[in-house]
PDB file of C-alpha atoms in Angstrom:
ATOM      1  CA  MET A   1      -3.320 -18.126  -4.201  1.00 34.00           C
ATOM      2  CA  GLU A   2      -5.523 -19.605  -1.424  1.00 37.00           C
ATOM      3  CA  ARG A   3      -2.772 -22.125  -1.089  1.00 39.00           C
ATOM      4  CA  ARG A   4      -0.201 -19.495  -0.579  1.00 45.00           C
ATOM      5  CA  GLU A   5      -2.338 -17.615   1.992  1.00 46.00           C
ATOM      6  CA  THR A   6      -2.745 -20.819   3.974  1.00 51.00           C
ATOM      7  CA  ALA A   7       0.982 -21.547   3.988  1.00 59.00           C
ATOM      8  CA  ARG A   8       1.633 -17.979   4.943  1.00 58.00           C
ATOM      9  CA  HIS A   9      -1.061 -18.054   7.888  1.00 57.00           C
ATOM     10  CA  LYS A  10       0.485 -21.322   9.132  1.00 63.00           C
ATOM     11  CA  LYS A  11       3.874 -19.911   9.137  1.00 66.00           C
ATOM     12  CA  TRP A  12       2.703 -16.776  11.099  1.00 63.00           C
ATOM     13  CA  LEU A  13       0.894 -19.124  13.606  1.00 66.00           C
ATOM     14  CA  LYS A  14       3.987 -21.157  14.340  1.00 69.00           C
ATOM     15  CA  SER A  15       6.422 -18.222  14.572  1.00 77.00           C
ATOM     16  CA  PRO A  16       7.959 -17.524  17.920  1.00 80.00           C
ATOM     17  CA  GLU A  17       6.698 -13.963  18.073  1.00 77.00           C
ATOM     18  CA  THR A  18       3.087 -15.091  17.626  1.00 76.00           C
ATOM     19  CA  ARG A  19       3.346 -17.669  20.299  1.00 74.00           C
ATOM     20  CA  GLU A  20       4.902 -15.280  22.755  1.00 77.00           C
ATOM     21  CA  LYS A  21       2.045 -12.712  22.188  1.00 74.00           C
ATOM     22  CA  VAL A  22      -0.547 -15.379  22.814  1.00 69.00           C
ATOM     23  CA  LYS A  23       1.238 -16.489  25.834  1.00 73.00           C
ATOM     24  CA  LYS A  24       1.291 -12.992  27.239  1.00 73.00           C
ATOM     25  CA  GLY A  25      -2.265 -12.343  26.266  1.00 70.00           C
ATOM     26  CA  GLU A  26      -1.438  -9.674  23.785  1.00 68.00           C
ATOM     27  CA  LEU A  27      -2.922 -11.687  21.036  1.00 68.00           C
ATOM     28  CA  ILE A  28      -6.108 -13.749  20.874  1.00 65.00           C
ATOM     29  CA  LEU A  29      -6.558 -16.188  18.055  1.00 67.00           C
ATOM     30  CA  LEU A  30     -10.172 -16.109  16.737  1.00 65.00           C
ATOM     31  CA  THR A  31     -12.275 -19.066  15.818  1.00 71.00           C
ATOM     32  CA  PRO A  32     -14.075 -19.145  12.402  1.00 73.00           C
ATOM     33  CA  GLU A  33     -17.166 -18.111  14.106  1.00 77.00           C
ATOM     34  CA  ASP A  34     -15.488 -15.199  15.942  1.00 72.00           C
ATOM     35  CA  LYS A  35     -14.132 -14.024  12.591  1.00 72.00           C
ATOM     36  CA  GLU A  36     -17.553 -14.188  10.886  1.00 76.00           C
ATOM     37  CA  ARG A  37     -19.113 -12.073  13.702  1.00 79.00           C
ATOM     38  CA  ARG A  38     -16.196  -9.666  13.530  1.00 74.00           C
ATOM     39  CA  ASP A  39     -16.156  -9.159   9.801  1.00 80.00           C
ATOM     40  CA  GLU A  40     -19.845  -8.714   9.371  1.00 85.00           C
ATOM     41  CA  PRO A  41     -20.074  -4.957  10.092  1.00 85.00           C
ATOM     42  CA  MET A  42     -17.025  -4.330   7.811  1.00 84.00           C
ATOM     43  CA  ARG A  43     -18.786  -6.271   4.912  1.00 87.00           C
ATOM     44  CA  ALA A  44     -21.898  -3.982   5.508  1.00 89.00           C
ATOM     45  CA  LEU A  45     -19.682  -0.819   5.498  1.00 88.00           C
ATOM     46  CA  ARG A  46     -17.784  -2.119   2.294  1.00 88.00           C
ATOM     47  CA  GLN A  47     -21.236  -2.634   0.596  1.00 90.00           C
ATOM     48  CA  ALA A  48     -22.360   0.819   1.619  1.00 91.00           C
ATOM     49  CA  LEU A  49     -19.070   2.408   0.350  1.00 90.00           C
ATOM     50  CA  ARG A  50     -19.288   0.501  -2.987  1.00 90.00           C
ATOM     51  CA  GLY A  51     -22.993   1.753  -3.416  1.00 90.00           C
ATOM     52  CA  TRP A  52     -21.819   5.405  -2.906  1.00 88.00           C
ATOM     53  CA  GLY A  53     -18.606   4.916  -4.995  1.00 86.00           C
ATOM     54  CA  LYS A  54     -20.414   3.561  -7.957  1.00 84.00           C
ATOM     55  CA  LYS A  55     -22.013   6.810  -8.621  1.00 83.00           C
ATOM     56  CA  PHE A  56     -18.502   8.087  -9.383  1.00 82.00           C
ATOM     57  CA  ARG A  57     -17.518   5.147 -11.500  1.00 79.00           C
ATOM     58  CA  ILE A  58     -15.253   3.808  -8.627  1.00 82.00           C
ATOM     59  CA  ASP A  59     -15.611   0.033  -8.838  1.00 79.00           C
ATOM     60  CA  GLN A  60     -12.312  -1.414  -8.185  1.00 80.00           C
ATOM     61  CA  ASP A  61     -11.791  -3.761  -5.246  1.00 83.00           C
ATOM     62  CA  TRP A  62      -8.379  -2.290  -4.312  1.00 80.00           C
ATOM     63  CA  ALA A  63      -9.896   1.110  -3.889  1.00 83.00           C
ATOM     64  CA  TYR A  64     -12.329  -0.199  -1.226  1.00 86.00           C
ATOM     65  CA  ASP A  65      -9.582  -2.311   0.327  1.00 84.00           C
ATOM     66  CA  GLU A  66      -7.531   0.791   0.878  1.00 81.00           C
ATOM     67  CA  ALA A  67     -10.388   3.004   1.921  1.00 84.00           C
ATOM     68  CA  LEU A  68     -11.426   0.530   4.683  1.00 85.00           C
ATOM     69  CA  PHE A  69      -7.775   0.001   5.756  1.00 80.00           C
ATOM     70  CA  THR A  70      -7.448   3.805   5.980  1.00 79.00           C
ATOM     71  CA  MET A  71     -10.672   4.274   8.027  1.00 82.00           C
ATOM     72  CA  VAL A  72      -9.957   1.553  10.451  1.00 79.00           C
ATOM     73  CA  THR A  73      -6.405   2.587  10.943  1.00 75.00           C
ATOM     74  CA  TYR A  74      -7.045   6.142  11.742  1.00 76.00           C
ATOM     75  CA  ALA A  75     -10.338   5.389  13.606  1.00 76.00           C
ATOM     76  CA  ASP A  76      -8.140   3.222  15.965  1.00 73.00           C
ATOM     77  CA  ARG A  77      -5.386   5.792  16.136  1.00 71.00           C
ATOM     78  CA  MET A  78      -7.811   8.580  16.976  1.00 72.00           C
ATOM     79  CA  LYS A  79      -9.113   6.521  19.746  1.00 74.00           C
ATOM     80  CA  ARG A  80      -5.563   6.328  21.175  1.00 73.00           C
ATOM     81  CA  ASP A  81      -4.752   9.942  20.574  1.00 71.00           C
ATOM     82  CA  PRO A  82      -7.194  12.462  19.074  1.00 68.00           C
ATOM     83  CA  ASP A  83      -4.468  14.826  18.130  1.00 68.00           C
ATOM     84  CA  ASP A  84      -2.642  12.050  16.034  1.00 60.00           C
ATOM     85  CA  ARG A  85      -4.403  12.553  12.735  1.00 57.00           C
ATOM     86  CA  TRP A  86      -3.282  12.495   9.053  1.00 53.00           C
ATOM     87  CA  THR A  87       0.310  13.006   9.642  1.00 51.00           C
ATOM     88  CA  ASP A  88       1.894  10.018   7.936  1.00 50.00           C
ATOM     89  CA  ASP A  89       4.184  10.778   5.022  1.00 47.00           C
ATOM     90  CA  PHE A  90       4.325   7.356   3.678  1.00 49.00           C
ATOM     91  CA  ALA A  91       3.816   5.766   0.247  1.00 49.00           C
ATOM     92  CA  PRO A  92       4.311   1.916  -0.142  1.00 54.00           C
ATOM     93  CA  HIS A  93       6.906   0.905  -2.632  1.00 58.00           C
ATOM     94  CA  TRP A  94       5.944  -2.710  -2.855  1.00 59.00           C
ATOM     95  CA  GLY A  95       2.651  -4.382  -3.231  1.00 57.00           C
ATOM     96  CA  SER A  96       0.763  -7.347  -4.714  1.00 53.00           C
ATOM     97  CA  ARG A  97      -2.586  -7.459  -6.507  1.00 50.00           C
ATOM     98  CA  HIS A  98      -4.160  -8.083  -3.019  1.00 49.00           C
ATOM     99  CA  SER A  99      -2.589  -5.613  -0.756  1.00 53.00           C
ATOM    100  CA  VAL A 100       0.144  -2.931  -0.602  1.00 50.00           C
ATOM    101  CA  TRP A 101       0.451  -3.391   3.079  1.00 53.00           C
ATOM    102  CA  GLY A 102       2.004  -6.010   5.349  1.00 56.00           C
ATOM    103  CA  ALA A 103       4.333  -8.139   3.219  1.00 60.00           C
ATOM    104  CA  PRO A 104       4.375 -11.519   5.205  1.00 68.00           C
ATOM    105  CA  LEU A 105       7.970 -11.365   6.314  1.00 78.00           C
ATOM    106  CA  SER A 106       8.901 -12.059  10.008  1.00 79.00           C
ATOM    107  CA  SER A 107      11.411  -9.912  11.814  1.00 81.00           C
ATOM    108  CA  GLU A 108      13.825 -12.834  11.342  1.00 85.00           C
ATOM    109  CA  ASP A 109      13.123 -12.510   7.539  1.00 86.00           C
ATOM    110  CA  ILE A 110      14.032  -8.798   7.457  1.00 88.00           C
ATOM    111  CA  ALA A 111      16.828  -8.790  10.270  1.00 90.00           C
ATOM    112  CA  PHE A 112      19.921  -6.834   9.234  1.00 93.00           C
ATOM    113  CA  GLY A 113      23.287  -6.978  10.993  1.00 92.00           C
ATOM    114  CA  PHE A 114      26.848  -5.926  10.100  1.00 92.00           C
ATOM    115  CA  ASP A 115      30.121  -6.987  11.636  1.00 92.00           C
ATOM    116  CA  LEU A 116      33.521  -6.111  10.248  1.00 91.00           C
ATOM    117  CA  GLU A 117      35.800  -8.986   9.453  1.00 89.00           C
ATOM    118  CA  LYS A 118      38.506  -7.183  11.037  1.00 91.00           C
ATOM    119  CA  GLY A 119      38.417  -3.967  13.362  1.00 93.00           C
ATOM    120  CA  TRP A 120      40.840  -0.953  13.247  1.00 94.00           C
ATOM    121  CA  GLU A 121      44.236  -1.529  14.625  1.00 94.00           C
ATOM    122  CA  PRO A 122      45.662   2.066  14.866  1.00 93.00           C
ATOM    123  CA  THR A 123      49.308   0.897  14.942  1.00 93.00           C
ATOM    124  CA  CYS A 124      48.950  -1.059  11.683  1.00 92.00           C
ATOM    125  CA  GLU A 125      46.536   0.894   9.656  1.00 94.00           C
ATOM    126  CA  ARG A 126      45.673   4.405   8.884  1.00 95.00           C
ATOM    127  CA  TRP A 127      42.286   5.638   9.928  1.00 96.00           C
ATOM    128  CA  ALA A 128      41.562   6.838   6.371  1.00 95.00           C
ATOM    129  CA  ASN A 129      42.306   3.428   5.025  1.00 95.00           C
ATOM    130  CA  PHE A 130      40.289   1.523   7.722  1.00 96.00           C
ATOM    131  CA  ARG A 131      37.340   3.834   7.099  1.00 96.00           C
ATOM    132  CA  ASP A 132      37.372   3.161   3.290  1.00 96.00           C
ATOM    133  CA  ARG A 133      37.560  -0.666   4.013  1.00 95.00           C
ATOM    134  CA  ALA A 134      34.709  -0.479   6.558  1.00 96.00           C
ATOM    135  CA  LYS A 135      32.482   1.385   4.160  1.00 96.00           C
ATOM    136  CA  GLU A 136      33.352  -0.927   1.366  1.00 96.00           C
ATOM    137  CA  GLU A 137      32.399  -3.992   3.440  1.00 96.00           C
ATOM    138  CA  PHE A 138      29.266  -2.361   4.748  1.00 96.00           C
ATOM    139  CA  ASP A 139      28.177  -1.385   1.255  1.00 96.00           C
ATOM    140  CA  SER A 140      28.602  -4.976  -0.001  1.00 96.00           C
ATOM    141  CA  LYS A 141      26.705  -6.328   3.001  1.00 96.00           C
ATOM    142  CA  LEU A 142      23.977  -3.922   2.377  1.00 96.00           C
ATOM    143  CA  GLU A 143      23.653  -4.703  -1.401  1.00 96.00           C
ATOM    144  CA  LYS A 144      23.450  -8.416  -0.495  1.00 96.00           C
ATOM    145  CA  TYR A 145      20.870  -7.814   2.163  1.00 96.00           C
ATOM    146  CA  GLY A 146      18.761  -5.884  -0.267  1.00 93.00           C
ATOM    147  CA  ARG A 147      18.943  -8.551  -2.841  1.00 94.00           C
ATOM    148  CA  GLU A 148      17.845 -11.231  -0.229  1.00 94.00           C
ATOM    149  CA  VAL A 149      14.971  -9.311   1.023  1.00 91.00           C
ATOM    150  CA  ARG A 150      13.658  -8.485  -2.406  1.00 89.00           C
ATOM    151  CA  THR A 151      13.803 -12.196  -3.357  1.00 90.00           C
ATOM    152  CA  LYS A 152      11.861 -13.012  -0.265  1.00 88.00           C
ATOM    153  CA  VAL A 153       9.054 -10.535  -0.834  1.00 85.00           C
ATOM    154  CA  GLU A 154       8.926 -11.296  -4.632  1.00 84.00           C
ATOM    155  CA  ALA A 155       8.495 -14.947  -3.649  1.00 85.00           C
ATOM    156  CA  GLU A 156       5.208 -14.002  -1.810  1.00 79.00           C
ATOM    157  CA  GLY A 157       3.782 -12.273  -5.011  1.00 79.00           C
ATOM    158  CA  TYR A 158       4.885  -8.761  -4.510  1.00 78.00           C
ATOM    159  CA  ILE A 159       6.291  -6.507  -7.032  1.00 76.00           C
ATOM    160  CA  GLN A 160       8.135  -3.088  -6.847  1.00 74.00           C
ATOM    161  CA  ALA A 161       5.891  -0.218  -7.580  1.00 69.00           C
ATOM    162  CA  PRO A 162       6.903   1.963 -10.491  1.00 67.00           C
ATOM    163  CA  THR A 163       8.221   5.570  -9.658  1.00 67.00           C
ATOM    164  CA  VAL A 164       5.593   8.061  -9.794  1.00 63.00           C
ATOM    165  CA  ARG A 165       7.157  11.392 -11.023  1.00 64.00           C
ATOM    166  CA  GLU A 166       4.021  13.457 -11.753  1.00 74.00           C
ATOM    167  CA  PRO A 167       1.175  13.420  -9.177  1.00 84.00           C
ATOM    168  CA  LEU A 168      -0.769  15.888 -11.297  1.00 91.00           C
ATOM    169  CA  HIS A 169      -1.514  13.064 -13.650  1.00 91.00           C
ATOM    170  CA  PHE A 170      -3.446  11.321 -10.876  1.00 90.00           C
ATOM    171  CA  ILE A 171      -5.433  14.445 -10.234  1.00 92.00           C
ATOM    172  CA  TRP A 172      -6.482  14.504 -13.966  1.00 94.00           C
ATOM    173  CA  LEU A 173      -7.378  10.855 -13.687  1.00 92.00           C
ATOM    174  CA  ALA A 174      -9.733  11.610 -10.844  1.00 90.00           C
ATOM    175  CA  GLU A 175     -11.261  14.547 -12.577  1.00 92.00           C
ATOM    176  CA  ARG A 176     -11.899  12.235 -15.641  1.00 91.00           C
ATOM    177  CA  VAL A 177     -13.102   9.110 -13.794  1.00 87.00           C
ATOM    178  CA  VAL A 178     -14.593  10.494 -10.591  1.00 86.00           C
ATOM    179  CA  LEU A 179     -15.950  13.998 -11.665  1.00 88.00           C
ATOM    180  CA  GLY A 180     -16.695  12.871 -15.278  1.00 87.00           C
ATOM    181  CA  LYS A 181     -14.972  15.732 -16.971  1.00 90.00           C
ATOM    182  CA  SER A 182     -14.179  15.790 -20.601  1.00 91.00           C
ATOM    183  CA  TRP A 183     -10.654  15.802 -21.954  1.00 92.00           C
ATOM    184  CA  ALA A 184     -11.201  19.327 -23.166  1.00 92.00           C
ATOM    185  CA  GLU A 185     -12.532  20.453 -19.780  1.00 93.00           C
ATOM    186  CA  ILE A 186      -9.520  19.160 -17.933  1.00 94.00           C
ATOM    187  CA  GLY A 187      -7.068  20.514 -20.662  1.00 93.00           C
ATOM    188  CA  THR A 188      -8.608  24.040 -20.357  1.00 94.00           C
ATOM    189  CA  ALA A 189      -8.454  24.054 -16.550  1.00 93.00           C
ATOM    190  CA  HIS A 190      -4.816  22.956 -16.447  1.00 92.00           C
ATOM    191  CA  GLY A 191      -3.658  24.788 -19.792  1.00 93.00           C
ATOM    192  CA  ARG A 192      -2.868  21.525 -21.548  1.00 92.00           C
ATOM    193  CA  SER A 193      -3.843  20.096 -24.713  1.00 93.00           C
ATOM    194  CA  ARG A 194      -6.441  17.367 -25.006  1.00 92.00           C
ATOM    195  CA  GLU A 195      -3.954  14.791 -26.216  1.00 93.00           C
ATOM    196  CA  THR A 196      -1.483  15.632 -23.405  1.00 93.00           C
ATOM    197  CA  ILE A 197      -4.150  15.149 -20.892  1.00 94.00           C
ATOM    198  CA  ARG A 198      -5.562  12.040 -22.564  1.00 93.00           C
ATOM    199  CA  SER A 199      -1.996  10.271 -22.843  1.00 92.00           C
ATOM    200  CA  ALA A 200      -1.206  11.051 -19.248  1.00 92.00           C
ATOM    201  CA  VAL A 201      -4.506   9.963 -17.727  1.00 92.00           C
ATOM    202  CA  LYS A 202      -4.409   6.659 -19.632  1.00 91.00           C
ATOM    203  CA  ALA A 203      -0.848   5.927 -18.257  1.00 89.00           C
ATOM    204  CA  ALA A 204      -1.814   6.815 -14.814  1.00 88.00           C
ATOM    205  CA  ALA A 205      -4.991   4.656 -15.154  1.00 88.00           C
ATOM    206  CA  ILE A 206      -2.701   1.632 -16.255  1.00 85.00           C
ATOM    207  CA  LEU A 207      -0.556   2.132 -13.042  1.00 80.00           C
ATOM    208  CA  VAL A 208      -3.635   1.749 -10.771  1.00 79.00           C
ATOM    209  CA  GLY A 209      -5.465  -0.778 -12.649  1.00 77.00           C
ATOM    210  CA  ILE A 210      -8.471   1.424 -13.782  1.00 80.00           C
ATOM    211  CA  SER A 211     -10.169   0.984 -17.155  1.00 74.00           C
ATOM    212  CA  ILE A 212     -11.265   4.415 -18.467  1.00 74.00           C
ATOM    213  CA  SER A 213     -13.761   5.167 -21.196  1.00 62.00           C
ATOM    214  CA  THR A 214     -12.646   7.392 -24.113  1.00 43.00           C
ATOM    215  CA  GLN A 215     -16.109   8.951 -24.056  1.00 39.00           C
ATOM    216  CA  ALA A 216     -16.957  11.720 -21.577  1.00 43.00           C
ATOM    217  CA  ARG A 217     -19.793  10.881 -19.147  1.00 46.00           C
ATOM    218  CA  SER A 218     -23.287  12.018 -20.152  1.00 42.00           C
ATOM    219  CA  LEU A 219     -24.232  12.630 -16.442  1.00 40.00           C
ATOM    220  CA  LYS A 220     -22.078  13.971 -13.665  1.00 49.00           C
ATOM    221  CA  PRO A 221     -22.497  13.508 -10.004  1.00 46.00           C
ATOM    222  CA  GLU A 222     -24.084  16.562  -8.304  1.00 43.00           C
ATOM    223  CA  SER A 223     -21.788  16.357  -5.328  1.00 41.00           C
ATOM    224  CA  MET A 224     -19.007  14.251  -3.871  1.00 39.00           C
ATOM    225  CA  LEU A 225     -20.726  14.617  -0.485  1.00 38.00           C
ATOM    226  CA  GLU A 226     -24.136  13.682  -1.548  1.00 42.00           C
ATOM    227  CA  PRO A 227     -25.287  10.653   0.656  1.00 41.00           C
ATOM    228  CA  SER A 228     -26.239   7.412  -1.097  1.00 41.00           C
ATOM    229  CA  PRO A 229     -29.516   5.836  -0.406  1.00 44.00           C
ATOM    230  CA  PRO A 230     -29.494   3.002   2.154  1.00 41.00           C
ATOM    231  CA  VAL A 231     -28.025  -0.374   0.807  1.00 40.00           C
ATOM    232  CA  VAL A 232     -30.575  -3.048   1.235  1.00 36.00           C
TER     233      VAL A 232
END
């Protein structure tokens, strides 16, 4: 995977977009020493988050990757516009085991254009016939484009996420893993049987890569907002 990341980085560095941004001063390329200094506070924050999260049995790397990404993204957004808060209605549909954001495709990789082979000549073709022909050509072009982009993103190790049809199952998963509730407690609260809850939670856990215990926790966290002791 490191080899792929290196090749990806080299491709990005050589892209016309990157060179143009560097030339205009819009992008500054960091030295390894610069990156080390820049990343040190983030590593400390990640360690503190993990120390807090372990109290709730949250010990998956991806959870902290996404938590940090969200915090940094919205902190930056709030600096630009304090009124621009949690307004995104977005769920990523593609991801890898390393990230669900920023598939390494350039604007050239995903460029889409459409030109009819032959335009409409009113004296020789009815509008209805032209419209049908244009739609058929466009649909064909669109399907081909979709296949090509999927092939490119899959070559980078990304896979298409399964369709999530029941968000409630993830609420049950959080109640089981984070709050430490028993199957019976969750079932009673939601009016479902233990087996229904257990089956749904296990399926949801597989989707997000969490290993859950079949035993209820003996100790439950006192409060989700309870501060963790300092990480040394």
